[in-house]
PDB file of C-alpha atoms in Angstrom:
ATOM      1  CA  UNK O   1      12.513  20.018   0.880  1.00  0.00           C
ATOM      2  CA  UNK O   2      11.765  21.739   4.476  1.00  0.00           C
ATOM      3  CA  UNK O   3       8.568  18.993   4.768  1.00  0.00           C
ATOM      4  CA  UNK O   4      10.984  16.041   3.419  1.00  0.00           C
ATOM      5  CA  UNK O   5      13.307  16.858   6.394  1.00  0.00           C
ATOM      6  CA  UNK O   6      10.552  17.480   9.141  1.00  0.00           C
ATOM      7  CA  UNK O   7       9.115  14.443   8.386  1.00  0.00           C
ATOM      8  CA  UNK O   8      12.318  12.496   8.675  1.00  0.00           C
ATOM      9  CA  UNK O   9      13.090  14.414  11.788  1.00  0.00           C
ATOM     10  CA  UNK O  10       9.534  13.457  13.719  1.00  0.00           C
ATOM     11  CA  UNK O  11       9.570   9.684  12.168  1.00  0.00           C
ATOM     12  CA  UNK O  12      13.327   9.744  13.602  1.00  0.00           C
ATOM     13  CA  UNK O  13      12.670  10.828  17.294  1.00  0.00           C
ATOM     14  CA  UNK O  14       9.433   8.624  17.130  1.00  0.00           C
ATOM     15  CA  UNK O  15      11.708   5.737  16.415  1.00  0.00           C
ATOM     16  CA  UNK O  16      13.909   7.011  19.200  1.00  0.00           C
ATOM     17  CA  UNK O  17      10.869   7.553  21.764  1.00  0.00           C
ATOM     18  CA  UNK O  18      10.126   4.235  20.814  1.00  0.00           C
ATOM     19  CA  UNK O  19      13.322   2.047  21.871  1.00  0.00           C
ATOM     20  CA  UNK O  20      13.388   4.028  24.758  1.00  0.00           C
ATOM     21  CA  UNK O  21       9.980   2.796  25.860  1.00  0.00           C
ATOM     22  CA  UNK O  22      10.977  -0.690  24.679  1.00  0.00           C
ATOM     23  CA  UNK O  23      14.407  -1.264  26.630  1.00  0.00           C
ATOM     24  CA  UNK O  24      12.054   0.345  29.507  1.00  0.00           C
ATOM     25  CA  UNK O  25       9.510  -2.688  28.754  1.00  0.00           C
ATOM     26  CA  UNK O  26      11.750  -5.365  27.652  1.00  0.00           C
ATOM     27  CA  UNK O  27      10.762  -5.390  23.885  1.00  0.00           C
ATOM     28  CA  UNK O  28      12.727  -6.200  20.995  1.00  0.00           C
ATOM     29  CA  UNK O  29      13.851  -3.465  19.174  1.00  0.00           C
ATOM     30  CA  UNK O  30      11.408  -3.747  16.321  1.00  0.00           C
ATOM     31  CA  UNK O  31       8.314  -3.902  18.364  1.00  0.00           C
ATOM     32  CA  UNK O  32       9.618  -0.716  20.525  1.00  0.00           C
ATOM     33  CA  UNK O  33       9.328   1.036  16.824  1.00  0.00           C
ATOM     34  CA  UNK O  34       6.601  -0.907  15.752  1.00  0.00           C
ATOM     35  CA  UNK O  35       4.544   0.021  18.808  1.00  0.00           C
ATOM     36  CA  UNK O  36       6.061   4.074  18.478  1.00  0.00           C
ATOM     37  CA  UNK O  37       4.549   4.635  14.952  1.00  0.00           C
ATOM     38  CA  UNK O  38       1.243   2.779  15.469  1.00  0.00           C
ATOM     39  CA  UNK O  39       1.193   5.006  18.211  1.00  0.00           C
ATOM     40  CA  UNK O  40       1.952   7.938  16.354  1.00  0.00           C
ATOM     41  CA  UNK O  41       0.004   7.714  13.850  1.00  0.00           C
ATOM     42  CA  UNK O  42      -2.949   6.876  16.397  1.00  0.00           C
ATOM     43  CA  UNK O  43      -3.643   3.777  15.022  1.00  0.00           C
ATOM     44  CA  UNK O  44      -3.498   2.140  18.416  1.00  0.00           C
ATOM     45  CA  UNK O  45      -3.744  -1.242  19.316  1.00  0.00           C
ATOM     46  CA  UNK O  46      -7.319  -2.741  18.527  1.00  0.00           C
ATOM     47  CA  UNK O  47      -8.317  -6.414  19.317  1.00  0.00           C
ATOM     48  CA  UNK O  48      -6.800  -7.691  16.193  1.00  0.00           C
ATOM     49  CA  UNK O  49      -3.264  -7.076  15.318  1.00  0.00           C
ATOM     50  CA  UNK O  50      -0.218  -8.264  13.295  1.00  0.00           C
ATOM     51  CA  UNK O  51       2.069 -10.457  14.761  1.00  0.00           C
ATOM     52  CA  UNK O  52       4.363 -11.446  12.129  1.00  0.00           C
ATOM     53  CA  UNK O  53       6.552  -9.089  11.588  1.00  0.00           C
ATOM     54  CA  UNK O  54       6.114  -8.312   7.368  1.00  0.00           C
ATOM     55  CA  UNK O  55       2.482  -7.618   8.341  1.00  0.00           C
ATOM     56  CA  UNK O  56       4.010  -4.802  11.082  1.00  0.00           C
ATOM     57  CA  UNK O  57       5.929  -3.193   8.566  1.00  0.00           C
ATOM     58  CA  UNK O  58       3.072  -3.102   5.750  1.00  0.00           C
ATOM     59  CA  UNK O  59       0.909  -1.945   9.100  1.00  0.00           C
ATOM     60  CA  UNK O  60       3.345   0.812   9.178  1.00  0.00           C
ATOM     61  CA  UNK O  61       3.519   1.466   5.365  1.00  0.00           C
ATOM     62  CA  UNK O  62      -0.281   1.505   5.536  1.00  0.00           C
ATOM     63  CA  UNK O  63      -0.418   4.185   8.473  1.00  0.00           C
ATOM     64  CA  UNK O  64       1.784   6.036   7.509  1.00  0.00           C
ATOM     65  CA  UNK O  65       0.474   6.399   3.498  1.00  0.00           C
ATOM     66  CA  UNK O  66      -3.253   7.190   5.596  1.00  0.00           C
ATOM     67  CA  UNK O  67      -1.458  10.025   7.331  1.00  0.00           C
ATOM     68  CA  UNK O  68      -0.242  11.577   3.535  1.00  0.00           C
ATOM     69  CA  UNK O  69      -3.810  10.812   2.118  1.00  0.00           C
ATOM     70  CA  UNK O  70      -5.557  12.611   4.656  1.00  0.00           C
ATOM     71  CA  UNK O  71      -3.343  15.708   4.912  1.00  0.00           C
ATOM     72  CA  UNK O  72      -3.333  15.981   0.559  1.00  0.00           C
ATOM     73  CA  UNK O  73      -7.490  15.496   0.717  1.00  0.00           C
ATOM     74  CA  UNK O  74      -7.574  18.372   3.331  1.00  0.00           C
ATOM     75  CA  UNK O  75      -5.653  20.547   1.386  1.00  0.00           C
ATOM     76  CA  UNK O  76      -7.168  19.792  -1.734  1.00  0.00           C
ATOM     77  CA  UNK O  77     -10.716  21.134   0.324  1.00  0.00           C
ATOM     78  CA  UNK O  78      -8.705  23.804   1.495  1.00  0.00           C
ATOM     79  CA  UNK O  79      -7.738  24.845  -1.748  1.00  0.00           C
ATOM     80  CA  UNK O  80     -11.294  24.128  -3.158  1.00  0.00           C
ATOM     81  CA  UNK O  81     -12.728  26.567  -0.535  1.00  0.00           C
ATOM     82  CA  UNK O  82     -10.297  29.294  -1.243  1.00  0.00           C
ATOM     83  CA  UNK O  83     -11.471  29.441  -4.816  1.00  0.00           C
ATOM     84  CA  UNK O  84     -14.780  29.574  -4.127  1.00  0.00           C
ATOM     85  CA  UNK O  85     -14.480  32.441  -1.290  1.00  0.00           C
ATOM     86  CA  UNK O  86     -12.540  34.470  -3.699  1.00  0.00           C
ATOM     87  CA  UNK O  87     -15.005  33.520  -6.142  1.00  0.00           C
ATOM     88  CA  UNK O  88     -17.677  34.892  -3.760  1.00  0.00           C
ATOM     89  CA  UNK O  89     -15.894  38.078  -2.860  1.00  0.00           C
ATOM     90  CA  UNK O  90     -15.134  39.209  -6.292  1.00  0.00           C
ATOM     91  CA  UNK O  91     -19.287  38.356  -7.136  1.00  0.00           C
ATOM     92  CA  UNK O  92     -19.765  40.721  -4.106  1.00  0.00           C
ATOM     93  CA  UNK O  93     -17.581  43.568  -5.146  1.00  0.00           C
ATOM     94  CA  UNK O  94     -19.147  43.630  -7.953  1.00  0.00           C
ATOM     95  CA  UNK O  95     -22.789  44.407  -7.162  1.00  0.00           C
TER      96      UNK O  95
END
């Protein structure tokens, strides 16, 4: 529950940052939090982009599900490397 609300908190004030920076700029507001969560999520800008705006939002759906796949495979590895260093140790205390 405690990672459900974190994550709403930082995709809320990165929403937030966003339409700041995009009244700043002049953008609509969907391309201020477009441009906020590709940003985020260091996607960045790259030479092509989306510019209709169901491709943003599956940009964003995309980024966002890359961010969760990374962070389970690195725990998963984590995990993996725990067992095998307790693994190790109790081989060691053993001889």
């Amino acid at each position: 529950m405690v990672e459900l609300t974190l994550s709403l908190s930082l995709a809320t004030a990165v929403a937030l940052l966003g339409l700041v920076v995009g009244k700043k700029e002049g953008w609509s507001r969907f391309d201020s939090v477009y441009w906020s969560f590709i940003t985020a999520t260091t996607v960045g800008y790259g030479d092509i982009r989306p510019v209709k705006r169901a491709s943003r939002i599956i940009t964003i759906v995309v980024a966002l599900l890359g961010l969760t796949l990374t962070g389970i495979l690195i725990a998963v590895a984590v995990h993996a490397a725990t067992l095998a260093l307790a693994a190790h140790d109790a081989i060691e205390k053993v001889r």
